Tab-separated table of C-alpha atoms in Angstrom:
chain	number	residue	atom	x	y	z
A	1	UNK	CA	95.979	-33.698	-57.038
A	2	UNK	CA	94.367	-31.339	-59.546
A	3	UNK	CA	91.855	-32.483	-62.126
A	4	UNK	CA	94.344	-31.634	-64.875
A	5	UNK	CA	96.974	-33.826	-63.241
A	6	UNK	CA	94.442	-36.666	-62.994
A	7	UNK	CA	93.801	-36.453	-66.753
A	8	UNK	CA	97.559	-36.351	-67.468
A	9	UNK	CA	98.234	-39.382	-65.246
A	10	UNK	CA	95.508	-41.469	-66.923
A	11	UNK	CA	95.833	-40.232	-70.530
A	12	UNK	CA	97.985	-43.248	-71.518
A	13	UNK	CA	95.181	-45.638	-70.537
A	14	UNK	CA	92.010	-43.677	-71.432
A	15	UNK	CA	91.014	-41.076	-74.026
A	16	UNK	CA	91.659	-37.479	-73.008
A	17	UNK	CA	88.198	-36.493	-74.245
A	18	UNK	CA	86.517	-39.070	-72.000
A	19	UNK	CA	88.676	-38.135	-68.961
A	20	UNK	CA	87.903	-34.427	-69.431
A	21	UNK	CA	84.189	-35.184	-69.509
A	22	UNK	CA	84.566	-37.306	-66.376
A	23	UNK	CA	86.262	-34.564	-64.329
A	24	UNK	CA	84.197	-31.800	-65.970
A	25	UNK	CA	86.917	-29.709	-67.594
A	26	UNK	CA	87.252	-28.471	-71.161
A	27	UNK	CA	89.777	-30.246	-73.377
A	28	UNK	CA	91.185	-26.887	-74.461
A	29	UNK	CA	91.836	-26.017	-70.799
A	30	UNK	CA	93.646	-29.322	-70.303
A	31	UNK	CA	95.875	-28.780	-73.360
A	32	UNK	CA	96.614	-25.211	-72.243
A	33	UNK	CA	97.647	-26.629	-68.849
A	34	UNK	CA	99.933	-29.190	-70.574
A	35	UNK	CA	101.463	-26.448	-72.747
A	36	UNK	CA	102.174	-24.297	-69.661
A	37	UNK	CA	103.926	-27.138	-67.779
A	38	UNK	CA	107.505	-26.015	-68.643
A	39	UNK	CA	106.735	-22.482	-67.428
A	40	UNK	CA	105.299	-23.874	-64.169
A	41	UNK	CA	108.408	-25.997	-63.628
A	42	UNK	CA	110.670	-23.010	-64.309
A	43	UNK	CA	108.674	-20.885	-61.849
A	44	UNK	CA	108.873	-23.643	-59.203
A	45	UNK	CA	112.662	-23.834	-59.682
A	46	UNK	CA	112.930	-20.036	-59.411
A	47	UNK	CA	110.791	-20.107	-56.253
A	48	UNK	CA	113.090	-22.785	-54.771
A	49	UNK	CA	116.091	-20.488	-55.334
A	50	UNK	CA	114.150	-17.523	-53.982
A	51	UNK	CA	113.207	-19.348	-50.781
A	52	UNK	CA	116.921	-19.990	-50.126
A	53	UNK	CA	117.636	-16.264	-50.507
A	54	UNK	CA	114.679	-15.425	-48.256
A	55	UNK	CA	115.854	-17.879	-45.571
A	56	UNK	CA	119.342	-16.341	-45.664
A	57	UNK	CA	117.928	-12.858	-44.990
A	58	UNK	CA	115.449	-14.180	-42.426
A	59	UNK	CA	118.095	-16.033	-40.388
A	60	UNK	CA	120.032	-12.773	-39.984
A	61	UNK	CA	117.014	-10.901	-38.654
A	62	UNK	CA	113.933	-12.880	-37.663
A	63	UNK	CA	111.855	-9.713	-37.289
A	64	UNK	CA	111.837	-9.067	-41.048
A	65	UNK	CA	108.558	-9.545	-42.869
A	66	UNK	CA	107.925	-9.625	-46.618
A	67	UNK	CA	108.389	-5.870	-47.281
A	68	UNK	CA	111.796	-5.637	-45.569
A	69	UNK	CA	113.000	-8.953	-46.994
A	70	UNK	CA	111.983	-7.740	-50.472
A	71	UNK	CA	113.936	-4.523	-49.919
A	72	UNK	CA	117.005	-6.501	-48.786
A	73	UNK	CA	116.778	-8.870	-51.767
A	74	UNK	CA	116.413	-6.004	-54.247
A	75	UNK	CA	119.166	-3.892	-52.671
A	76	UNK	CA	121.973	-3.922	-55.222
A	77	UNK	CA	120.316	-6.653	-57.299
A	78	UNK	CA	120.502	-6.598	-61.075
A	79	UNK	CA	117.350	-6.095	-63.140
A	80	UNK	CA	116.836	-9.837	-63.742
A	81	UNK	CA	117.199	-10.701	-60.045
A	82	UNK	CA	114.713	-8.174	-58.642
A	83	UNK	CA	111.594	-9.629	-57.006
A	84	UNK	CA	108.125	-8.302	-56.264
A	85	UNK	CA	106.943	-7.996	-52.657
A	86	UNK	CA	103.799	-10.018	-53.457
A	87	UNK	CA	105.890	-12.914	-54.737
A	88	UNK	CA	108.112	-12.785	-51.650
A	89	UNK	CA	105.005	-12.773	-49.432
A	90	UNK	CA	103.541	-15.768	-51.311
A	91	UNK	CA	106.770	-17.806	-51.088
A	92	UNK	CA	107.162	-16.960	-47.391
A	93	UNK	CA	103.560	-18.005	-46.723
A	94	UNK	CA	103.986	-21.286	-48.657
A	95	UNK	CA	107.133	-22.177	-46.680
A	96	UNK	CA	105.938	-20.988	-43.263
A	97	UNK	CA	108.467	-18.159	-42.943
A	98	UNK	CA	107.150	-15.318	-40.794
A	99	UNK	CA	108.622	-12.171	-39.386
A	100	UNK	CA	108.210	-11.522	-35.692
A	101	UNK	CA	105.085	-9.474	-35.070
A	102	UNK	CA	104.834	-7.472	-31.916
A	103	UNK	CA	101.584	-8.210	-30.170
A	104	UNK	CA	99.260	-5.265	-30.008
A	105	UNK	CA	99.244	-3.894	-26.499
A	106	UNK	CA	95.800	-3.646	-24.989
A	107	UNK	CA	95.258	-0.279	-23.429
A	108	UNK	CA	93.380	-0.969	-20.220
A	109	UNK	CA	93.355	2.453	-18.590
A	110	UNK	CA	92.044	5.364	-20.615
A	111	UNK	CA	92.119	8.541	-18.527
A	112	UNK	CA	89.199	10.932	-18.694
A	113	UNK	CA	90.657	14.324	-19.747
A	114	UNK	CA	88.326	16.261	-17.463
A	115	UNK	CA	88.496	13.676	-14.695
A	116	UNK	CA	89.776	14.224	-11.186
A	117	UNK	CA	93.526	13.783	-10.778
A	118	UNK	CA	94.838	11.974	-7.721
A	119	UNK	CA	98.314	12.585	-6.307
A	120	UNK	CA	100.975	9.926	-6.883
A	121	UNK	CA	101.977	9.255	-3.286
A	122	UNK	CA	104.581	6.627	-4.253
A	123	UNK	CA	106.157	8.853	-6.946
A	124	UNK	CA	106.170	5.830	-9.321
A	125	UNK	CA	108.557	3.961	-6.975
A	126	UNK	CA	106.810	0.638	-6.267
A	127	UNK	CA	109.771	-1.104	-4.598
A	128	UNK	CA	109.402	-2.178	-0.991
A	129	UNK	CA	112.285	-3.361	1.165
A	130	UNK	CA	110.036	-5.300	3.546
A	131	UNK	CA	106.480	-6.531	3.776
A	132	UNK	CA	103.648	-4.159	4.797
A	133	UNK	CA	105.394	-1.003	3.626
A	134	UNK	CA	103.518	-0.262	0.406
A	135	UNK	CA	100.088	-1.313	-0.770
A	136	UNK	CA	98.968	-0.691	-4.314
A	137	UNK	CA	95.782	-1.228	-6.274
A	138	UNK	CA	94.063	-0.126	-9.448
A	139	UNK	CA	90.415	-0.634	-10.218
A	140	UNK	CA	90.110	1.252	-13.478
A	141	UNK	CA	91.120	-1.606	-15.777
A	142	UNK	CA	88.601	-4.145	-14.474
A	143	UNK	CA	86.134	-5.047	-17.248
A	144	UNK	CA	82.430	-4.717	-16.590
A	145	UNK	CA	79.568	-6.846	-17.928
A	146	UNK	CA	78.824	-4.361	-20.728
A	147	UNK	CA	82.444	-4.486	-21.963
A	148	UNK	CA	83.478	-1.039	-20.688
A	149	UNK	CA	85.893	-0.351	-17.870
A	150	UNK	CA	85.749	1.941	-14.861
A	151	UNK	CA	88.039	4.648	-16.204
A	152	UNK	CA	85.175	6.386	-18.041
A	153	UNK	CA	82.713	6.340	-15.122
A	154	UNK	CA	81.999	9.273	-12.836
A	155	UNK	CA	82.662	8.887	-9.111
A	156	UNK	CA	78.909	8.982	-8.374
A	157	UNK	CA	78.163	6.039	-10.688
A	158	UNK	CA	81.110	3.971	-9.564
A	159	UNK	CA	80.447	0.568	-8.045
A	160	UNK	CA	83.765	-1.170	-8.068
A	161	UNK	CA	85.966	-3.816	-6.627
A	162	UNK	CA	88.619	-2.414	-4.329
A	163	UNK	CA	91.623	-4.576	-3.735
A	164	UNK	CA	94.975	-4.182	-2.092
A	165	UNK	CA	98.230	-5.777	-3.116
A	166	UNK	CA	101.163	-6.041	-0.749
A	167	UNK	CA	103.998	-4.946	-2.992
A	168	UNK	CA	106.768	-6.949	-1.347
A	169	UNK	CA	105.523	-10.551	-1.685
A	170	UNK	CA	103.214	-9.536	-4.606
A	171	UNK	CA	100.253	-11.065	-2.833
A	172	UNK	CA	96.644	-9.889	-3.002
A	173	UNK	CA	95.608	-9.074	0.543
A	174	UNK	CA	91.875	-8.989	-0.075
A	175	UNK	CA	89.075	-7.369	-1.998
A	176	UNK	CA	85.676	-5.856	-1.284
A	177	UNK	CA	82.737	-4.449	-3.215
A	178	UNK	CA	80.830	-2.126	-0.848
A	179	UNK	CA	79.779	1.338	-1.968
A	180	UNK	CA	82.143	3.028	0.476
A	181	UNK	CA	84.840	5.579	0.013
A	182	UNK	CA	87.958	3.933	-1.468
A	183	UNK	CA	90.227	5.142	1.303
A	184	UNK	CA	88.061	3.393	3.903
A	185	UNK	CA	88.009	0.245	1.794
A	186	UNK	CA	91.775	0.144	1.514
A	187	UNK	CA	92.197	0.771	5.241
A	188	UNK	CA	89.849	-2.140	5.950
A	189	UNK	CA	92.081	-4.342	3.797
A	190	UNK	CA	95.252	-3.306	5.617
A	191	UNK	CA	94.570	-5.332	8.791
A	192	UNK	CA	94.058	-8.684	6.980
A	193	UNK	CA	97.221	-7.892	5.008
A	194	UNK	CA	99.316	-7.447	8.134
A	195	UNK	CA	97.870	-10.663	9.561
A	196	UNK	CA	98.578	-12.560	6.327
A	197	UNK	CA	102.128	-11.391	5.636
A	198	UNK	CA	103.294	-10.738	9.182
């Protein structure tokens, strides 16, 4: 309840001057608020009609946000029926109507332009018809303590976790952190993988 509404509700019992002093508002502000009441009611009624129009557009396409809904409402509308995008956004916010927002995709691997390129031995075909046919792994996306990831590090500075994933049952076979050559690390993970998956 606003302070103005409090004064209006109690003005039949107490003096307006005394109530305004109590809630610390100017009498002129209170009377201006009373004078503007019909305009507020008309705006509330117009907003109620507008929210129905907004819901109609939103039920057709739930991805629409305020700008597209405004464009749809104003498309072919007469001059008196046109609405502002800020008003549409306010009414949508007040009634909890939201367009679907695609979540921002986090880019985990940022290739170094001058970095060494490795051949794609699987040719982007990760399917395996049986267990122990294809092992995959990627260490470049793993976050480090300082917030960076391994994709920007040189091979000399790289201390990383090597892991292998059996592509058929989608099961991690194992992981290690020695400062060895990656090929040797992955070969050392192959034997536990065969023992685990058969």
